[in-house]
mmCIF file with all atom_site columns, C-alpha atoms in Angstrom:
data_model
loop_
_atom_site.group_PDB
_atom_site.id
_atom_site.type_symbol
_atom_site.label_atom_id
_atom_site.label_alt_id
_atom_site.label_comp_id
_atom_site.label_asym_id
_atom_site.label_entity_id
_atom_site.label_seq_id
_atom_site.pdbx_PDB_ins_code
_atom_site.Cartn_x
_atom_site.Cartn_y
_atom_site.Cartn_z
_atom_site.occupancy
_atom_site.B_iso_or_equiv
_atom_site.pdbx_formal_charge
_atom_site.auth_seq_id
_atom_site.auth_comp_id
_atom_site.auth_asym_id
_atom_site.auth_atom_id
_atom_site.pdbx_PDB_model_num
ATOM 1   C CA . MET A 1 1   ? -239.335 134.685 46.020 1.00 0.00 ? 1   MET A CA 1
ATOM 2   C CA . PRO A 1 2   ? -239.735 132.467 49.212 1.00 0.00 ? 2   PRO A CA 1
ATOM 3   C CA . TYR A 1 3   ? -240.451 128.951 48.392 1.00 0.00 ? 3   TYR A CA 1
ATOM 4   C CA . SER A 1 4   ? -243.919 127.585 49.403 1.00 0.00 ? 4   SER A CA 1
ATOM 5   C CA . HIS A 1 5   ? -244.014 124.642 51.861 1.00 0.00 ? 5   HIS A CA 1
ATOM 6   C CA . ASN A 1 6   ? -245.618 122.788 49.070 1.00 0.00 ? 6   ASN A CA 1
ATOM 7   C CA . SER A 1 7   ? -242.694 123.553 46.535 1.00 0.00 ? 7   SER A CA 1
ATOM 8   C CA . LEU A 1 8   ? -239.967 122.429 49.145 1.00 0.00 ? 8   LEU A CA 1
ATOM 9   C CA . VAL A 1 9   ? -241.692 119.134 49.841 1.00 0.00 ? 9   VAL A CA 1
ATOM 10  C CA . THR A 1 10  ? -242.083 118.453 46.061 1.00 0.00 ? 10  THR A CA 1
ATOM 11  C CA . ARG A 1 11  ? -238.161 119.351 45.635 1.00 0.00 ? 11  ARG A CA 1
ATOM 12  C CA . LEU A 1 12  ? -237.300 116.879 48.582 1.00 0.00 ? 12  LEU A CA 1
ATOM 13  C CA . ILE A 1 13  ? -239.653 113.913 47.143 1.00 0.00 ? 13  ILE A CA 1
ATOM 14  C CA . VAL A 1 14  ? -237.946 114.527 43.951 1.00 0.00 ? 14  VAL A CA 1
ATOM 15  C CA . ALA A 1 15  ? -234.640 114.523 45.308 1.00 0.00 ? 15  ALA A CA 1
ATOM 16  C CA . ALA A 1 16  ? -235.338 111.363 47.245 1.00 0.00 ? 16  ALA A CA 1
ATOM 17  C CA . PHE A 1 17  ? -236.844 109.755 44.193 1.00 0.00 ? 17  PHE A CA 1
ATOM 18  C CA . VAL A 1 18  ? -233.299 110.642 41.984 1.00 0.00 ? 18  VAL A CA 1
ATOM 19  C CA . THR A 1 19  ? -231.079 109.448 44.938 1.00 0.00 ? 19  THR A CA 1
ATOM 20  C CA . SER A 1 20  ? -233.124 106.269 45.122 1.00 0.00 ? 20  SER A CA 1
ATOM 21  C CA . ALA A 1 21  ? -232.839 105.751 41.284 1.00 0.00 ? 21  ALA A CA 1
ATOM 22  C CA . LEU A 1 22  ? -229.096 106.503 41.179 1.00 0.00 ? 22  LEU A CA 1
ATOM 23  C CA . LEU A 1 23  ? -228.416 103.930 43.923 1.00 0.00 ? 23  LEU A CA 1
ATOM 24  C CA . THR A 1 24  ? -230.543 101.443 42.289 1.00 0.00 ? 24  THR A CA 1
ATOM 25  C CA . LEU A 1 25  ? -228.675 102.003 39.083 1.00 0.00 ? 25  LEU A CA 1
ATOM 26  C CA . ASN A 1 26  ? -225.516 101.833 40.743 1.00 0.00 ? 26  ASN A CA 1
ATOM 27  C CA . ALA A 1 27  ? -226.397 98.404  42.632 1.00 0.00 ? 27  ALA A CA 1
ATOM 28  C CA . CYS A 1 28  ? -227.053 97.123  38.996 1.00 0.00 ? 28  CYS A CA 1
ATOM 29  C CA . SER A 1 29  ? -223.639 98.158  37.449 1.00 0.00 ? 29  SER A CA 1
ATOM 30  C CA . ALA A 1 30  ? -221.371 96.954  40.683 1.00 0.00 ? 30  ALA A CA 1
ATOM 31  C CA . GLN A 1 31  ? -217.854 96.352  39.765 1.00 0.00 ? 31  GLN A CA 1
ATOM 32  C CA . SER A 1 32  ? -215.690 93.699  41.386 1.00 0.00 ? 32  SER A CA 1
ATOM 33  C CA . SER A 1 33  ? -213.350 94.834  44.154 1.00 0.00 ? 33  SER A CA 1
ATOM 34  C CA . GLY A 1 34  ? -209.979 95.182  42.688 1.00 0.00 ? 34  GLY A CA 1
ATOM 35  C CA . SER A 1 35  ? -210.932 94.308  39.063 1.00 0.00 ? 35  SER A CA 1
ATOM 36  C CA . ARG A 1 36  ? -212.161 96.111  36.233 1.00 0.00 ? 36  ARG A CA 1
ATOM 37  C CA . VAL A 1 37  ? -215.084 93.504  35.238 1.00 0.00 ? 37  VAL A CA 1
ATOM 38  C CA . ARG A 1 38  ? -218.221 95.359  34.838 1.00 0.00 ? 38  ARG A CA 1
ATOM 39  C CA . HIS A 1 39  ? -221.543 93.763  36.069 1.00 0.00 ? 39  HIS A CA 1
ATOM 40  C CA . LEU A 1 40  ? -224.956 94.441  35.426 1.00 0.00 ? 40  LEU A CA 1
ATOM 41  C CA . GLY A 1 41  ? -228.590 93.049  36.919 1.00 0.00 ? 41  GLY A CA 1
ATOM 42  C CA . ALA A 1 42  ? -229.967 90.617  34.648 1.00 0.00 ? 42  ALA A CA 1
ATOM 43  C CA . PRO A 1 43  ? -233.592 89.249  34.672 1.00 0.00 ? 43  PRO A CA 1
ATOM 44  C CA . ILE A 1 44  ? -234.316 85.866  35.791 1.00 0.00 ? 44  ILE A CA 1
ATOM 45  C CA . GLU A 1 45  ? -236.637 83.213  34.358 1.00 0.00 ? 45  GLU A CA 1
ATOM 46  C CA . GLY A 1 46  ? -237.451 79.731  34.922 1.00 0.00 ? 46  GLY A CA 1
ATOM 47  C CA . TYR A 1 47  ? -238.263 76.143  32.747 1.00 0.00 ? 47  TYR A CA 1
ATOM 48  C CA . SER A 1 48  ? -239.531 73.114  34.542 1.00 0.00 ? 48  SER A CA 1
ATOM 49  C CA . HIS A 1 49  ? -238.747 70.274  32.166 1.00 0.00 ? 49  HIS A CA 1
ATOM 50  C CA . THR A 1 50  ? -240.254 68.035  34.476 1.00 0.00 ? 50  THR A CA 1
ATOM 51  C CA . SER A 1 51  ? -243.927 67.222  35.958 1.00 0.00 ? 51  SER A CA 1
ATOM 52  C CA . ASP A 1 52  ? -242.898 68.979  39.156 1.00 0.00 ? 52  ASP A CA 1
ATOM 53  C CA . ALA A 1 53  ? -243.733 72.343  39.677 1.00 0.00 ? 53  ALA A CA 1
ATOM 54  C CA . ILE A 1 54  ? -241.188 74.945  40.817 1.00 0.00 ? 54  ILE A CA 1
ATOM 55  C CA . ASP A 1 55  ? -242.832 76.722  43.987 1.00 0.00 ? 55  ASP A CA 1
ATOM 56  C CA . TRP A 1 56  ? -240.166 79.266  44.115 1.00 0.00 ? 56  TRP A CA 1
ATOM 57  C CA . PHE A 1 57  ? -236.261 79.799  43.131 1.00 0.00 ? 57  PHE A CA 1
ATOM 58  C CA . SER A 1 58  ? -233.414 82.039  43.478 1.00 0.00 ? 58  SER A CA 1
ATOM 59  C CA . VAL A 1 59  ? -229.911 82.673  41.810 1.00 0.00 ? 59  VAL A CA 1
ATOM 60  C CA . ASP A 1 60  ? -227.569 83.859  44.193 1.00 0.00 ? 60  ASP A CA 1
ATOM 61  C CA . GLY A 1 61  ? -230.432 84.525  46.542 1.00 0.00 ? 61  GLY A CA 1
ATOM 62  C CA . ASN A 1 62  ? -232.359 86.879  43.920 1.00 0.00 ? 62  ASN A CA 1
ATOM 63  C CA . GLY A 1 63  ? -235.707 85.222  43.391 1.00 0.00 ? 63  GLY A CA 1
ATOM 64  C CA . GLY A 1 64  ? -237.065 84.054  40.203 1.00 0.00 ? 64  GLY A CA 1
ATOM 65  C CA . PRO A 1 65  ? -240.642 83.255  38.960 1.00 0.00 ? 65  PRO A CA 1
ATOM 66  C CA . ASN A 1 66  ? -242.661 80.079  40.231 1.00 0.00 ? 66  ASN A CA 1
ATOM 67  C CA . VAL A 1 67  ? -242.569 77.966  37.169 1.00 0.00 ? 67  VAL A CA 1
ATOM 68  C CA . GLY A 1 68  ? -245.618 75.041  36.334 1.00 0.00 ? 68  GLY A CA 1
ATOM 69  C CA . PRO A 1 69  ? -244.699 71.603  35.535 1.00 0.00 ? 69  PRO A CA 1
ATOM 70  C CA . HIS A 1 70  ? -243.316 71.215  31.769 1.00 0.00 ? 70  HIS A CA 1
ATOM 71  C CA . GLN A 1 71  ? -243.642 75.263  31.621 1.00 0.00 ? 71  GLN A CA 1
ATOM 72  C CA . GLY A 1 72  ? -241.290 77.969  31.327 1.00 0.00 ? 72  GLY A CA 1
ATOM 73  C CA . GLY A 1 73  ? -240.502 81.630  30.095 1.00 0.00 ? 73  GLY A CA 1
ATOM 74  C CA . GLY A 1 74  ? -242.825 84.423  29.752 1.00 0.00 ? 74  GLY A CA 1
ATOM 75  C CA . LYS A 1 75  ? -242.450 85.552  33.336 1.00 0.00 ? 75  LYS A CA 1
ATOM 76  C CA . GLN A 1 76  ? -239.294 86.968  34.841 1.00 0.00 ? 76  GLN A CA 1
ATOM 77  C CA . ASN A 1 77  ? -238.264 88.678  37.933 1.00 0.00 ? 77  ASN A CA 1
ATOM 78  C CA . CYS A 1 78  ? -235.518 91.329  38.742 1.00 0.00 ? 78  CYS A CA 1
ATOM 79  C CA . CYS A 1 79  ? -232.413 90.503  38.917 1.00 0.00 ? 79  CYS A CA 1
ATOM 80  C CA . VAL A 1 80  ? -229.231 88.760  39.350 1.00 0.00 ? 80  VAL A CA 1
ATOM 81  C CA . THR A 1 81  ? -225.700 90.702  39.006 1.00 0.00 ? 81  THR A CA 1
ATOM 82  C CA . LEU A 1 82  ? -223.567 89.245  36.778 1.00 0.00 ? 82  LEU A CA 1
ATOM 83  C CA . PRO A 1 83  ? -220.431 90.196  34.589 1.00 0.00 ? 83  PRO A CA 1
ATOM 84  C CA . VAL A 1 84  ? -221.328 91.623  31.256 1.00 0.00 ? 84  VAL A CA 1
ATOM 85  C CA . ILE A 1 85  ? -219.066 89.495  29.607 1.00 0.00 ? 85  ILE A CA 1
ATOM 86  C CA . TRP A 1 86  ? -218.711 85.897  30.656 1.00 0.00 ? 86  TRP A CA 1
ATOM 87  C CA . GLN A 1 87  ? -215.991 85.138  32.679 1.00 0.00 ? 87  GLN A CA 1
ATOM 88  C CA . PRO A 1 88  ? -214.210 81.482  32.792 1.00 0.00 ? 88  PRO A CA 1
ATOM 89  C CA . GLY A 1 89  ? -215.553 79.616  36.116 1.00 0.00 ? 89  GLY A CA 1
ATOM 90  C CA . LEU A 1 90  ? -218.293 81.643  36.338 1.00 0.00 ? 90  LEU A CA 1
ATOM 91  C CA . THR A 1 91  ? -220.911 79.931  38.818 1.00 0.00 ? 91  THR A CA 1
ATOM 92  C CA . VAL A 1 92  ? -224.183 80.869  40.564 1.00 0.00 ? 92  VAL A CA 1
ATOM 93  C CA . VAL A 1 93  ? -226.251 79.162  43.640 1.00 0.00 ? 93  VAL A CA 1
ATOM 94  C CA . VAL A 1 94  ? -229.442 78.089  42.501 1.00 0.00 ? 94  VAL A CA 1
ATOM 95  C CA . GLU A 1 95  ? -232.271 77.185  45.387 1.00 0.00 ? 95  GLU A CA 1
ATOM 96  C CA . TRP A 1 96  ? -235.588 75.974  44.537 1.00 0.00 ? 96  TRP A CA 1
ATOM 97  C CA . GLU A 1 97  ? -238.680 74.309  45.956 1.00 0.00 ? 97  GLU A CA 1
ATOM 98  C CA . GLU A 1 98  ? -240.596 71.415  43.928 1.00 0.00 ? 98  GLU A CA 1
ATOM 99  C CA . ASP A 1 99  ? -243.910 70.423  44.339 1.00 0.00 ? 99  ASP A CA 1
ATOM 100 C CA . PRO A 1 100 ? -244.136 66.799  43.216 1.00 0.00 ? 100 PRO A CA 1
ATOM 101 C CA . ASP A 1 101 ? -247.952 66.869  42.739 1.00 0.00 ? 101 ASP A CA 1
ATOM 102 C CA . PRO A 1 102 ? -249.011 70.437  41.687 1.00 0.00 ? 102 PRO A CA 1
ATOM 103 C CA . PHE A 1 103 ? -252.616 69.492  40.738 1.00 0.00 ? 103 PHE A CA 1
ATOM 104 C CA . SER A 1 104 ? -253.462 67.630  43.810 1.00 0.00 ? 104 SER A CA 1
ATOM 105 C CA . SER A 1 105 ? -255.902 70.123  45.647 1.00 0.00 ? 105 SER A CA 1
ATOM 106 C CA . SER A 1 106 ? -257.781 70.446  42.131 1.00 0.00 ? 106 SER A CA 1
ATOM 107 C CA . LYS A 1 107 ? -259.223 66.805  43.305 1.00 0.00 ? 107 LYS A CA 1
ATOM 108 C CA . TRP A 1 108 ? -260.070 67.757  46.987 1.00 0.00 ? 108 TRP A CA 1
ATOM 109 C CA . SER A 1 109 ? -263.246 67.694  48.279 1.00 0.00 ? 109 SER A CA 1
ATOM 110 C CA . GLU A 1 110 ? -262.433 70.509  50.617 1.00 0.00 ? 110 GLU A CA 1
ATOM 111 C CA . LYS A 1 111 ? -263.603 74.159  49.641 1.00 0.00 ? 111 LYS A CA 1
ATOM 112 C CA . PRO A 1 112 ? -260.498 76.456  48.770 1.00 0.00 ? 112 PRO A CA 1
ATOM 113 C CA . PHE A 1 113 ? -259.032 78.335  51.264 1.00 0.00 ? 113 PHE A CA 1
ATOM 114 C CA . THR A 1 114 ? -261.461 77.076  54.185 1.00 0.00 ? 114 THR A CA 1
ATOM 115 C CA . ASP A 1 115 ? -259.753 75.899  57.411 1.00 0.00 ? 115 ASP A CA 1
ATOM 116 C CA . ALA A 1 116 ? -260.151 72.333  56.082 1.00 0.00 ? 116 ALA A CA 1
ATOM 117 C CA . TRP A 1 117 ? -258.541 72.951  52.906 1.00 0.00 ? 117 TRP A CA 1
ATOM 118 C CA . ARG A 1 118 ? -255.446 75.049  54.743 1.00 0.00 ? 118 ARG A CA 1
ATOM 119 C CA . GLN A 1 119 ? -254.818 72.205  56.680 1.00 0.00 ? 119 GLN A CA 1
ATOM 120 C CA . ARG A 1 120 ? -254.560 69.858  53.751 1.00 0.00 ? 120 ARG A CA 1
ATOM 121 C CA . MET A 1 121 ? -252.446 72.201  52.278 1.00 0.00 ? 121 MET A CA 1
ATOM 122 C CA . ALA A 1 122 ? -249.857 71.993  55.063 1.00 0.00 ? 122 ALA A CA 1
ATOM 123 C CA . GLU A 1 123 ? -250.167 68.325  54.606 1.00 0.00 ? 123 GLU A CA 1
ATOM 124 C CA . GLN A 1 124 ? -249.746 68.275  51.304 1.00 0.00 ? 124 GLN A CA 1
ATOM 125 C CA . SER A 1 125 ? -246.611 70.752  51.488 1.00 0.00 ? 125 SER A CA 1
ATOM 126 C CA . LYS A 1 126 ? -244.762 68.258  53.663 1.00 0.00 ? 126 LYS A CA 1
ATOM 127 C CA . GLU A 1 127 ? -244.251 66.460  50.373 1.00 0.00 ? 127 GLU A CA 1
ATOM 128 C CA . TYR A 1 128 ? -242.218 69.416  48.966 1.00 0.00 ? 128 TYR A CA 1
ATOM 129 C CA . THR A 1 129 ? -238.434 69.099  48.743 1.00 0.00 ? 129 THR A CA 1
ATOM 130 C CA . GLN A 1 130 ? -235.970 72.138  48.791 1.00 0.00 ? 130 GLN A CA 1
ATOM 131 C CA . HIS A 1 131 ? -232.788 71.866  47.093 1.00 0.00 ? 131 HIS A CA 1
ATOM 132 C CA . ARG A 1 132 ? -229.677 74.055  46.613 1.00 0.00 ? 132 ARG A CA 1
ATOM 133 C CA . VAL A 1 133 ? -226.753 73.620  43.857 1.00 0.00 ? 133 VAL A CA 1
ATOM 134 C CA . GLU A 1 134 ? -223.791 75.639  42.759 1.00 0.00 ? 134 GLU A CA 1
ATOM 135 C CA . VAL A 1 135 ? -224.188 75.644  38.881 1.00 0.00 ? 135 VAL A CA 1
ATOM 136 C CA . GLU A 1 136 ? -221.889 76.898  36.231 1.00 0.00 ? 136 GLU A CA 1
ATOM 137 C CA . VAL A 1 137 ? -223.271 79.513  33.921 1.00 0.00 ? 137 VAL A CA 1
ATOM 138 C CA . ALA A 1 138 ? -222.860 78.666  30.107 1.00 0.00 ? 138 ALA A CA 1
ATOM 139 C CA . PRO A 1 139 ? -220.639 80.935  28.049 1.00 0.00 ? 139 PRO A CA 1
ATOM 140 C CA . TYR A 1 140 ? -222.103 83.968  26.751 1.00 0.00 ? 140 TYR A CA 1
ATOM 141 C CA . ASP A 1 141 ? -221.087 86.997  24.534 1.00 0.00 ? 141 ASP A CA 1
ATOM 142 C CA . ALA A 1 142 ? -223.032 89.346  26.177 1.00 0.00 ? 142 ALA A CA 1
ATOM 143 C CA . LEU A 1 143 ? -225.216 89.454  29.306 1.00 0.00 ? 143 LEU A CA 1
ATOM 144 C CA . GLY A 1 144 ? -228.939 88.734  28.603 1.00 0.00 ? 144 GLY A CA 1
ATOM 145 C CA . VAL A 1 145 ? -231.842 87.153  30.410 1.00 0.00 ? 145 VAL A CA 1
ATOM 146 C CA . VAL A 1 146 ? -230.645 84.507  33.201 1.00 0.00 ? 146 VAL A CA 1
ATOM 147 C CA . SER A 1 147 ? -232.496 81.268  32.053 1.00 0.00 ? 147 SER A CA 1
ATOM 148 C CA . VAL A 1 148 ? -232.755 78.469  34.836 1.00 0.00 ? 148 VAL A CA 1
ATOM 149 C CA . HIS A 1 149 ? -233.419 75.058  33.471 1.00 0.00 ? 149 HIS A CA 1
ATOM 150 C CA . PHE A 1 150 ? -234.759 72.584  36.016 1.00 0.00 ? 150 PHE A CA 1
ATOM 151 C CA . LEU A 1 151 ? -234.047 69.005  34.498 1.00 0.00 ? 151 LEU A CA 1
ATOM 152 C CA . PRO A 1 152 ? -235.230 65.738  35.824 1.00 0.00 ? 152 PRO A CA 1
ATOM 153 C CA . CYS A 1 153 ? -233.217 64.196  38.988 1.00 0.00 ? 153 CYS A CA 1
ATOM 154 C CA . ASN A 1 154 ? -232.545 67.798  40.260 1.00 0.00 ? 154 ASN A CA 1
ATOM 155 C CA . GLU A 1 155 ? -229.952 68.899  37.606 1.00 0.00 ? 155 GLU A CA 1
ATOM 156 C CA . VAL A 1 156 ? -229.981 72.405  36.960 1.00 0.00 ? 156 VAL A CA 1
ATOM 157 C CA . LYS A 1 157 ? -228.420 74.403  33.830 1.00 0.00 ? 157 LYS A CA 1
ATOM 158 C CA . VAL A 1 158 ? -227.942 78.122  33.683 1.00 0.00 ? 158 VAL A CA 1
ATOM 159 C CA . ALA A 1 159 ? -227.755 80.266  30.582 1.00 0.00 ? 159 ALA A CA 1
ATOM 160 C CA . ALA A 1 160 ? -227.258 84.105  30.543 1.00 0.00 ? 160 ALA A CA 1
ATOM 161 C CA . GLY A 1 161 ? -226.838 85.210  27.116 1.00 0.00 ? 161 GLY A CA 1
ATOM 162 C CA . THR A 1 162 ? -228.733 87.174  24.693 1.00 0.00 ? 162 THR A CA 1
ATOM 163 C CA . THR A 1 163 ? -230.278 84.086  23.230 1.00 0.00 ? 163 THR A CA 1
ATOM 164 C CA . ARG A 1 164 ? -233.680 82.523  24.078 1.00 0.00 ? 164 ARG A CA 1
ATOM 165 C CA . PRO A 1 165 ? -234.302 78.843  24.506 1.00 0.00 ? 165 PRO A CA 1
ATOM 166 C CA . GLY A 1 166 ? -235.551 77.592  21.197 1.00 0.00 ? 166 GLY A CA 1
ATOM 167 C CA . LEU A 1 167 ? -233.439 79.336  19.164 1.00 0.00 ? 167 LEU A CA 1
ATOM 168 C CA . ALA A 1 168 ? -230.569 77.552  17.494 1.00 0.00 ? 168 ALA A CA 1
ATOM 169 C CA . ASN A 1 169 ? -227.613 79.560  19.396 1.00 0.00 ? 169 ASN A CA 1
ATOM 170 C CA . HIS A 1 170 ? -229.313 78.829  23.077 1.00 0.00 ? 170 HIS A CA 1
ATOM 171 C CA . PRO A 1 171 ? -226.685 76.688  24.800 1.00 0.00 ? 171 PRO A CA 1
ATOM 172 C CA . TYR A 1 172 ? -229.711 74.223  25.637 1.00 0.00 ? 172 TYR A CA 1
ATOM 173 C CA . SER A 1 173 ? -232.234 72.595  23.670 1.00 0.00 ? 173 SER A CA 1
ATOM 174 C CA . TYR A 1 174 ? -234.239 70.769  26.047 1.00 0.00 ? 174 TYR A CA 1
ATOM 175 C CA . THR A 1 175 ? -237.853 69.528  25.311 1.00 0.00 ? 175 THR A CA 1
ATOM 176 C CA . LEU A 1 176 ? -240.380 71.042  28.253 1.00 0.00 ? 176 LEU A CA 1
ATOM 177 C CA . ASN A 1 177 ? -241.772 67.492  28.371 1.00 0.00 ? 177 ASN A CA 1
ATOM 178 C CA . MET A 1 178 ? -238.158 65.558  29.130 1.00 0.00 ? 178 MET A CA 1
ATOM 179 C CA . GLU A 1 179 ? -238.683 61.814  29.827 1.00 0.00 ? 179 GLU A CA 1
ATOM 180 C CA . GLU A 1 180 ? -238.127 61.169  33.470 1.00 0.00 ? 180 GLU A CA 1
ATOM 181 C CA . PRO A 1 181 ? -236.211 58.057  34.929 1.00 0.00 ? 181 PRO A CA 1
ATOM 182 C CA . ASP A 1 182 ? -238.047 55.967  37.491 1.00 0.00 ? 182 ASP A CA 1
ATOM 183 C CA . GLN A 1 183 ? -235.222 56.175  39.749 1.00 0.00 ? 183 GLN A CA 1
ATOM 184 C CA . CYS A 1 184 ? -232.400 58.981  39.640 1.00 0.00 ? 184 CYS A CA 1
ATOM 185 C CA . PRO A 1 185 ? -228.634 57.720  39.670 1.00 0.00 ? 185 PRO A CA 1
ATOM 186 C CA . THR A 1 186 ? -227.270 58.393  43.046 1.00 0.00 ? 186 THR A CA 1
ATOM 187 C CA . ALA A 1 187 ? -224.189 60.610  43.456 1.00 0.00 ? 187 ALA A CA 1
ATOM 188 C CA . PRO A 1 188 ? -220.813 58.771  43.708 1.00 0.00 ? 188 PRO A CA 1
#
């Protein structure tokens, strides 16, 4: 029995979907070239332990969710590829943008999203700061959610195990409302 045009189109769409799904799974389970270290994609979440908002951040170029001041968790983006089992010397590159006055627009007289408001927002954004740092990933037994902790003085800590902040076995036990120094120490 010959195929109808609709049946052929449906089969091509299904084949394209299956191929796409297999390529995605393959990307999330990539193996290091020349080694037997298995890697998987892990979701990314952030925690701001400061009064600054994290407008955006990334881990090895993969975007995490924005994070309000003294907030974190609950929102995840996909994914950064890491070894299933932690390896000594494991590091990631974290990049981010901080807004030091995230609630300023609530005090503005300009009506939101008008030209005057957008102009003021453009001026405000000149106060944002961008950062980039290579960070060691805390040891883990099994890969889980990648938790990025933004601390005072632009210090960053990264955990990637199956534990969550607030649990006894999480490598970092920082409060979300950390005390911030008036002046950060300068690098030697």
